[in-house]
Amino acid sequence: MSAPAAQVTESSRNVVKAVPAIETAEGAGATVRRSIGTASLRNLSPFLMLDHFTIHPGAGFPDHPHRGQTTVTYMMEGKNSHEDFMGNKGELGPGDVQWMTAGRGVVHAEMPVFDPDPAKAVPAVGMQLWVDLPKDQKYCEPSYQERKAKDIDTVRPTDGVEITVISGESHGVTGFVRPVGGCWYFDVKLQKPGASVFQPIPEGWTAFLYVITGNVSVGPDGKPFPKFNTLVLTSQPGENGVLLTRPENSTEEETRFVLIAGEPLEQNVVQYGPFVVNTQMEARQAIMDFQMGKNGFERAPGWRSEIGKAMR
């Protein structure tokens, strides 16, 4: 007879740093709550930036380039359209995901879509995460992985817990995204007071969560943190996941947060706006390539998006 499988002991990470996401202006008239990428939270490899954005009529993100990173857009309310210089275009609604690997170069626009009736116009609200690419993948061909909310798998591992699995593994469910480099992305809802779940995370990976609504405590004895906080988690040997709990007295608002983890990259980061490379020389080269239409930006000269024309 074979020996029974050994039980894995759950050892939770804890919060090592909490950073409030303060509202700031970004793009053309948009508002974002940014945490990762500010002076308070840099060098969280492989993560470069996290924005909780709100776009009202008359605002948006018209034509702009990228190189050297992945951008992950996750919509929560309203609609957002996108269009790039390769002819790709589409629309994201609530719960839809776009995982864009810019690689050697993309120029695109991201603009909100509103109901023609102003009384029915809903702001476009969502999350955008920038993830650094490994240096040997910086100049890969651009690619998209995109899926509608109804086609993204969810799992309910315990009573009152719902996890939307975008990338990575959660309680027997694997996300649809196959990222360049290691990156897990979950949308977690704790739907009643006292709801709790242990989510495994690979040891040694960088991990954080961003609280969208309600309050959440981390670890067996953690204090609750309110919405609009980014909570960076410890990464000690033996910590193989994180225990997440909605406080018993949290009765007013559902607890919802994104939990994100990634394999840290041992490489320099040189960021010049939307260009993320490894050396100052590569940053200067990216600017020249974009301006001159070379090395991935051949379609850039003269290209103008249709969706961004209202802001030109």
Tab-separated table of C-alpha atoms in Angstrom:
chain	number	residue	atom	x	y	z
A	1	MET	CA	0.000	0.000	0.000
A	2	SER	CA	1.200	3.503	-0.780
A	3	ALA	CA	1.696	5.966	2.032
A	4	PRO	CA	-0.924	8.713	2.370
A	5	ALA	CA	0.001	12.112	0.946
A	6	ALA	CA	1.598	14.411	3.479
A	7	GLN	CA	-0.479	17.321	4.668
A	8	VAL	CA	0.964	20.718	3.771
A	9	THR	CA	1.049	23.060	6.747
A	10	GLU	CA	-0.456	26.450	5.957
A	11	SER	CA	1.905	29.275	6.913
A	12	SER	CA	0.472	32.722	6.241
A	13	ARG	CA	2.211	35.846	5.100
A	14	ASN	CA	1.511	39.075	6.959
A	15	VAL	CA	1.442	42.760	6.077
A	16	VAL	CA	4.889	44.353	5.966
A	17	LYS	CA	3.763	47.713	4.570
A	18	ALA	CA	0.452	49.494	3.990
A	19	VAL	CA	0.296	52.318	1.441
A	20	PRO	CA	-2.864	54.430	0.947
A	21	ALA	CA	-3.712	55.040	-2.707
A	22	ILE	CA	-4.280	58.787	-3.020
A	23	GLU	CA	-6.356	60.239	-5.854
A	24	THR	CA	-4.304	62.089	-8.482
A	25	ALA	CA	-4.861	63.347	-12.039
A	26	GLU	CA	-3.522	61.214	-14.889
A	27	GLY	CA	-3.861	60.990	-18.648
A	28	ALA	CA	-6.238	63.545	-20.152
A	29	GLY	CA	-8.636	64.424	-17.352
A	30	ALA	CA	-8.779	60.981	-15.721
A	31	THR	CA	-8.418	60.311	-11.990
A	32	VAL	CA	-6.364	57.469	-10.525
A	33	ARG	CA	-5.595	56.122	-7.083
A	34	ARG	CA	-1.947	55.121	-7.450
A	35	SER	CA	0.130	53.219	-4.908
A	36	ILE	CA	2.770	51.106	-6.637
A	37	GLY	CA	4.895	53.472	-8.679
A	38	THR	CA	4.752	56.363	-6.216
A	39	ALA	CA	7.565	57.543	-3.957
A	40	SER	CA	5.965	55.514	-1.149
A	41	LEU	CA	6.140	52.211	-3.010
A	42	ARG	CA	8.814	51.614	-5.616
A	43	ASN	CA	11.087	48.641	-6.288
A	44	LEU	CA	8.353	46.038	-5.813
A	45	SER	CA	9.684	43.771	-8.552
A	46	PRO	CA	8.220	42.680	-10.894
A	47	PHE	CA	5.471	45.266	-10.369
A	48	LEU	CA	5.926	48.780	-11.713
A	49	MET	CA	2.605	50.546	-11.234
A	50	LEU	CA	-0.917	49.983	-9.922
A	51	ASP	CA	-3.747	52.402	-10.742
A	52	HIS	CA	-7.365	52.295	-9.595
A	53	PHE	CA	-8.769	54.546	-12.309
A	54	THR	CA	-11.994	56.482	-12.810
A	55	ILE	CA	-12.690	58.083	-16.195
A	56	HIS	CA	-15.546	60.575	-16.648
A	57	PRO	CA	-16.882	62.031	-19.918
A	58	GLY	CA	-14.309	64.198	-21.647
A	59	ALA	CA	-11.357	62.273	-20.187
A	60	GLY	CA	-9.282	59.271	-21.226
A	61	PHE	CA	-5.899	57.966	-22.306
A	62	PRO	CA	-5.362	58.953	-25.962
A	63	ASP	CA	-2.565	57.661	-28.224
A	64	HIS	CA	0.594	56.660	-26.301
A	65	PRO	CA	3.403	54.080	-26.644
A	66	HIS	CA	4.714	51.218	-24.491
A	67	ARG	CA	7.850	49.096	-24.504
A	68	GLY	CA	9.241	46.465	-22.140
A	69	GLN	CA	6.262	45.721	-19.913
A	70	THR	CA	2.880	44.026	-19.618
A	71	THR	CA	-0.204	46.093	-18.848
A	72	VAL	CA	-3.188	44.367	-17.238
A	73	THR	CA	-6.534	46.171	-17.446
A	74	TYR	CA	-9.403	44.821	-15.312
A	75	MET	CA	-12.733	46.623	-15.629
A	76	MET	CA	-15.145	46.975	-12.700
A	77	GLU	CA	-17.757	49.479	-13.857
A	78	GLY	CA	-18.637	51.105	-17.145
A	79	LYS	CA	-16.901	50.426	-20.456
A	80	ASN	CA	-13.504	51.171	-21.950
A	81	SER	CA	-12.453	50.876	-25.592
A	82	HIS	CA	-8.966	50.214	-26.905
A	83	GLU	CA	-7.273	50.486	-30.296
A	84	ASP	CA	-3.656	50.008	-31.376
A	85	PHE	CA	-1.429	50.698	-34.391
A	86	MET	CA	-1.540	47.032	-35.442
A	87	GLY	CA	-5.289	47.224	-36.105
A	88	ASN	CA	-6.418	45.561	-32.876
A	89	LYS	CA	-9.485	47.094	-31.280
A	90	GLY	CA	-12.228	46.157	-28.867
A	91	GLU	CA	-14.268	47.069	-25.827
A	92	LEU	CA	-14.018	46.006	-22.193
A	93	GLY	CA	-17.041	45.918	-19.878
A	94	PRO	CA	-17.421	45.108	-16.174
A	95	GLY	CA	-15.337	42.067	-15.231
A	96	ASP	CA	-13.524	41.886	-18.584
A	97	VAL	CA	-9.731	41.546	-18.688
A	98	GLN	CA	-7.077	42.616	-21.178
A	99	TRP	CA	-3.522	41.317	-20.616
A	100	MET	CA	-1.310	43.194	-23.093
A	101	THR	CA	2.375	42.328	-23.431
A	102	ALA	CA	3.943	45.350	-25.112
A	103	GLY	CA	7.320	43.715	-25.746
A	104	ARG	CA	9.344	45.634	-28.337
A	105	GLY	CA	6.638	48.208	-28.914
A	106	VAL	CA	2.946	49.099	-29.010
A	107	VAL	CA	1.168	52.396	-29.604
A	108	HIS	CA	-2.456	52.424	-28.513
A	109	ALA	CA	-5.311	54.446	-27.046
A	110	GLU	CA	-7.651	53.610	-24.152
A	111	MET	CA	-10.854	55.625	-24.043
A	112	PRO	CA	-14.099	55.310	-22.060
A	113	VAL	CA	-17.442	54.543	-23.684
A	114	PHE	CA	-20.570	56.272	-22.378
A	115	ASP	CA	-24.310	55.990	-22.936
A	116	PRO	CA	-25.535	58.755	-25.270
A	117	ASP	CA	-28.043	59.727	-22.578
A	118	PRO	CA	-26.052	61.773	-20.007
A	119	ALA	CA	-28.392	60.591	-17.274
A	120	LYS	CA	-27.284	57.014	-17.931
A	121	ALA	CA	-23.561	57.709	-18.405
A	122	VAL	CA	-21.501	55.566	-16.012
A	123	PRO	CA	-17.820	56.370	-15.345
A	124	ALA	CA	-15.316	53.776	-16.513
A	125	VAL	CA	-13.756	52.314	-13.356
A	126	GLY	CA	-11.095	49.632	-13.191
A	127	MET	CA	-7.572	48.571	-12.292
A	128	GLN	CA	-4.452	48.819	-14.403
A	129	LEU	CA	-1.300	46.987	-13.375
A	130	TRP	CA	2.115	47.305	-15.045
A	131	VAL	CA	4.379	44.270	-14.796
A	132	ASP	CA	8.045	44.305	-15.783
A	133	LEU	CA	9.177	41.810	-18.409
A	134	PRO	CA	12.288	39.636	-17.900
A	135	LYS	CA	15.232	41.199	-19.715
A	136	ASP	CA	15.431	38.327	-22.199
A	137	GLN	CA	11.760	38.969	-23.134
A	138	LYS	CA	11.869	42.788	-23.334
A	139	TYR	CA	11.834	42.748	-27.123
A	140	CYS	CA	9.342	39.947	-27.730
A	141	GLU	CA	6.545	40.489	-30.228
A	142	PRO	CA	3.500	42.284	-28.754
A	143	SER	CA	0.582	40.055	-27.802
A	144	TYR	CA	-2.852	40.154	-26.187
A	145	GLN	CA	-4.775	37.786	-23.928
A	146	GLU	CA	-8.321	39.038	-23.465
A	147	ARG	CA	-11.492	37.523	-22.047
A	148	LYS	CA	-15.042	38.538	-21.190
A	149	ALA	CA	-16.243	38.286	-17.586
A	150	LYS	CA	-18.647	35.426	-18.336
A	151	ASP	CA	-15.770	33.305	-19.629
A	152	ILE	CA	-13.421	33.797	-16.642
A	153	ASP	CA	-13.510	30.976	-14.092
A	154	THR	CA	-14.440	31.545	-10.458
A	155	VAL	CA	-14.065	29.270	-7.444
A	156	ARG	CA	-15.898	29.222	-4.085
A	157	PRO	CA	-13.519	27.382	-1.741
A	158	THR	CA	-15.342	28.224	1.513
A	159	ASP	CA	-18.674	29.661	2.586
A	160	GLY	CA	-18.988	33.333	1.649
A	161	VAL	CA	-15.813	33.401	-0.462
A	162	GLU	CA	-15.661	33.911	-4.239
A	163	ILE	CA	-12.378	34.106	-6.171
A	164	THR	CA	-12.166	35.106	-9.838
A	165	VAL	CA	-9.037	33.437	-11.209
A	166	ILE	CA	-7.459	35.571	-13.927
A	167	SER	CA	-3.930	34.179	-13.757
A	168	GLY	CA	-2.383	31.517	-11.540
A	169	GLU	CA	-3.949	28.737	-9.480
A	170	SER	CA	-6.599	28.875	-6.778
A	171	HIS	CA	-8.210	25.836	-5.150
A	172	GLY	CA	-8.093	23.645	-8.232
A	173	VAL	CA	-8.857	26.368	-10.802
A	174	THR	CA	-6.235	27.738	-13.222
A	175	GLY	CA	-6.580	31.181	-14.799
A	176	PHE	CA	-6.773	31.684	-18.553
A	177	VAL	CA	-3.716	33.957	-18.804
A	178	ARG	CA	-0.307	32.469	-19.583
A	179	PRO	CA	1.945	35.361	-18.572
A	180	VAL	CA	5.467	36.146	-19.723
A	181	GLY	CA	7.210	35.714	-16.364
A	182	GLY	CA	5.472	34.550	-13.204
A	183	CYS	CA	2.357	36.526	-12.229
A	184	TRP	CA	-0.829	35.471	-10.428
A	185	TYR	CA	-3.916	37.710	-10.334
A	186	PHE	CA	-7.112	37.084	-8.335
A	187	ASP	CA	-10.251	39.116	-7.604
A	188	VAL	CA	-11.418	38.034	-4.134
A	189	LYS	CA	-14.819	38.735	-2.581
A	190	LEU	CA	-15.555	37.978	1.082
A	191	GLN	CA	-19.313	38.155	0.985
A	192	LYS	CA	-20.274	37.935	4.640
A	193	PRO	CA	-18.761	38.889	8.012
A	194	GLY	CA	-16.260	36.317	9.232
A	195	ALA	CA	-15.652	34.829	5.784
A	196	SER	CA	-12.069	33.583	5.514
A	197	VAL	CA	-9.815	31.808	3.016
A	198	PHE	CA	-6.196	30.670	2.749
A	199	GLN	CA	-4.793	31.326	-0.724
A	200	PRO	CA	-1.532	29.548	-1.611
A	201	ILE	CA	1.223	31.718	-3.124
A	202	PRO	CA	4.613	30.450	-4.356
A	203	GLU	CA	7.308	30.944	-1.746
A	204	GLY	CA	9.697	33.790	-2.477
A	205	TRP	CA	7.326	35.650	-4.791
A	206	THR	CA	6.443	39.299	-4.268
A	207	ALA	CA	2.789	39.620	-3.236
A	208	PHE	CA	0.340	42.374	-2.379
A	209	LEU	CA	-3.359	43.074	-2.239
A	210	TYR	CA	-5.346	46.211	-2.984
A	211	VAL	CA	-8.573	46.734	-1.052
A	212	ILE	CA	-11.408	47.906	-3.324
A	213	THR	CA	-14.306	47.838	-0.848
A	214	GLY	CA	-14.816	46.905	2.792
A	215	ASN	CA	-12.140	45.811	5.268
A	216	VAL	CA	-9.766	42.841	5.329
A	217	SER	CA	-7.336	41.370	7.830
A	218	VAL	CA	-4.237	39.432	6.787
A	219	GLY	CA	-2.741	36.525	8.741
A	220	PRO	CA	-4.104	34.825	11.858
A	221	ASP	CA	-3.862	37.930	14.075
A	222	GLY	CA	-3.817	40.781	11.591
A	223	LYS	CA	-5.601	44.081	12.135
A	224	PRO	CA	-8.229	45.130	9.564
A	225	PHE	CA	-7.297	47.519	6.761
A	226	PRO	CA	-9.914	49.645	4.958
A	227	LYS	CA	-10.469	50.214	1.245
A	228	PHE	CA	-8.008	52.057	-0.982
A	229	ASN	CA	-4.975	50.563	0.784
A	230	THR	CA	-2.246	48.529	-0.933
A	231	LEU	CA	-0.935	45.909	1.482
A	232	VAL	CA	2.525	44.522	0.713
A	233	LEU	CA	2.999	41.028	2.142
A	234	THR	CA	5.965	39.422	3.849
A	235	SER	CA	8.011	36.808	1.999
A	236	GLN	CA	9.735	34.733	4.652
A	237	PRO	CA	10.997	31.149	4.161
A	238	GLY	CA	8.154	28.694	4.711
A	239	GLU	CA	5.350	31.202	4.079
A	240	ASN	CA	3.356	29.360	1.438
A	241	GLY	CA	0.238	31.506	1.183
A	242	VAL	CA	-1.908	34.102	2.902
A	243	LEU	CA	-4.897	33.921	5.252
A	244	LEU	CA	-7.502	36.539	4.356
A	245	THR	CA	-10.494	37.341	6.585
A	246	ARG	CA	-13.409	39.740	6.626
A	247	PRO	CA	-13.835	41.019	10.203
A	248	GLU	CA	-16.890	39.780	12.085
A	249	ASN	CA	-18.053	43.349	12.683
A	250	SER	CA	-17.711	44.318	9.004
A	251	THR	CA	-21.393	44.443	8.098
A	252	GLU	CA	-21.799	47.542	5.925
A	253	GLU	CA	-19.941	46.711	2.708
A	254	GLU	CA	-18.751	43.576	0.946
A	255	THR	CA	-14.998	43.041	1.246
A	256	ARG	CA	-13.400	42.944	-2.190
A	257	PHE	CA	-9.748	43.122	-3.170
A	258	VAL	CA	-7.316	42.038	-5.847
A	259	LEU	CA	-4.558	39.695	-4.685
A	260	ILE	CA	-1.524	39.729	-6.955
A	261	ALA	CA	1.791	37.869	-6.784
A	262	GLY	CA	4.792	37.729	-9.085
A	263	GLU	CA	8.249	36.253	-9.397
A	264	PRO	CA	10.776	38.994	-8.593
A	265	LEU	CA	13.273	39.862	-11.317
A	266	GLU	CA	16.949	40.351	-10.541
A	267	GLN	CA	17.544	43.124	-13.039
A	268	ASN	CA	17.883	46.885	-13.256
A	269	VAL	CA	14.776	48.920	-13.995
A	270	VAL	CA	15.111	52.114	-16.017
A	271	GLN	CA	11.719	53.672	-16.658
A	272	TYR	CA	11.143	56.669	-18.877
A	273	GLY	CA	7.400	57.213	-18.931
A	274	PRO	CA	5.864	54.246	-20.785
A	275	PHE	CA	9.242	52.735	-21.705
A	276	VAL	CA	10.624	50.183	-19.210
A	277	VAL	CA	14.099	48.862	-19.993
A	278	ASN	CA	17.302	47.886	-18.160
A	279	THR	CA	19.829	50.611	-19.022
A	280	GLN	CA	19.923	54.349	-19.713
A	281	MET	CA	21.164	53.589	-23.230
A	282	GLU	CA	18.110	51.379	-23.865
A	283	ALA	CA	15.841	54.167	-22.611
A	284	ARG	CA	17.379	56.644	-25.059
A	285	GLN	CA	17.093	54.039	-27.802
A	286	ALA	CA	13.397	53.510	-27.031
A	287	ILE	CA	12.709	57.231	-27.421
A	288	MET	CA	14.603	57.329	-30.719
A	289	ASP	CA	12.896	54.184	-32.014
A	290	PHE	CA	9.470	55.655	-31.264
A	291	GLN	CA	10.286	59.027	-32.803
A	292	MET	CA	11.877	57.517	-35.911
A	293	GLY	CA	9.543	54.539	-36.362
A	294	LYS	CA	12.089	51.752	-35.932
A	295	ASN	CA	12.647	48.454	-34.070
A	296	GLY	CA	9.007	47.716	-33.269
A	297	PHE	CA	7.555	51.179	-33.866
A	298	GLU	CA	7.497	51.028	-37.676
A	299	ARG	CA	3.727	51.682	-37.707
A	300	ALA	CA	3.936	54.644	-35.331
A	301	PRO	CA	4.733	57.545	-37.706
A	302	GLY	CA	1.485	59.109	-38.851
A	303	TRP	CA	-0.754	56.672	-36.970
A	304	ARG	CA	-3.741	58.186	-35.161
A	305	SER	CA	-6.436	56.193	-33.374
A	306	GLU	CA	-10.083	56.669	-34.217
A	307	ILE	CA	-11.168	56.476	-30.590
A	308	GLY	CA	-8.734	59.175	-29.503
A	309	LYS	CA	-9.581	61.746	-32.177
A	310	ALA	CA	-12.051	63.615	-29.951
A	311	MET	CA	-9.118	64.603	-27.701
A	312	ARG	CA	-6.819	65.861	-30.457
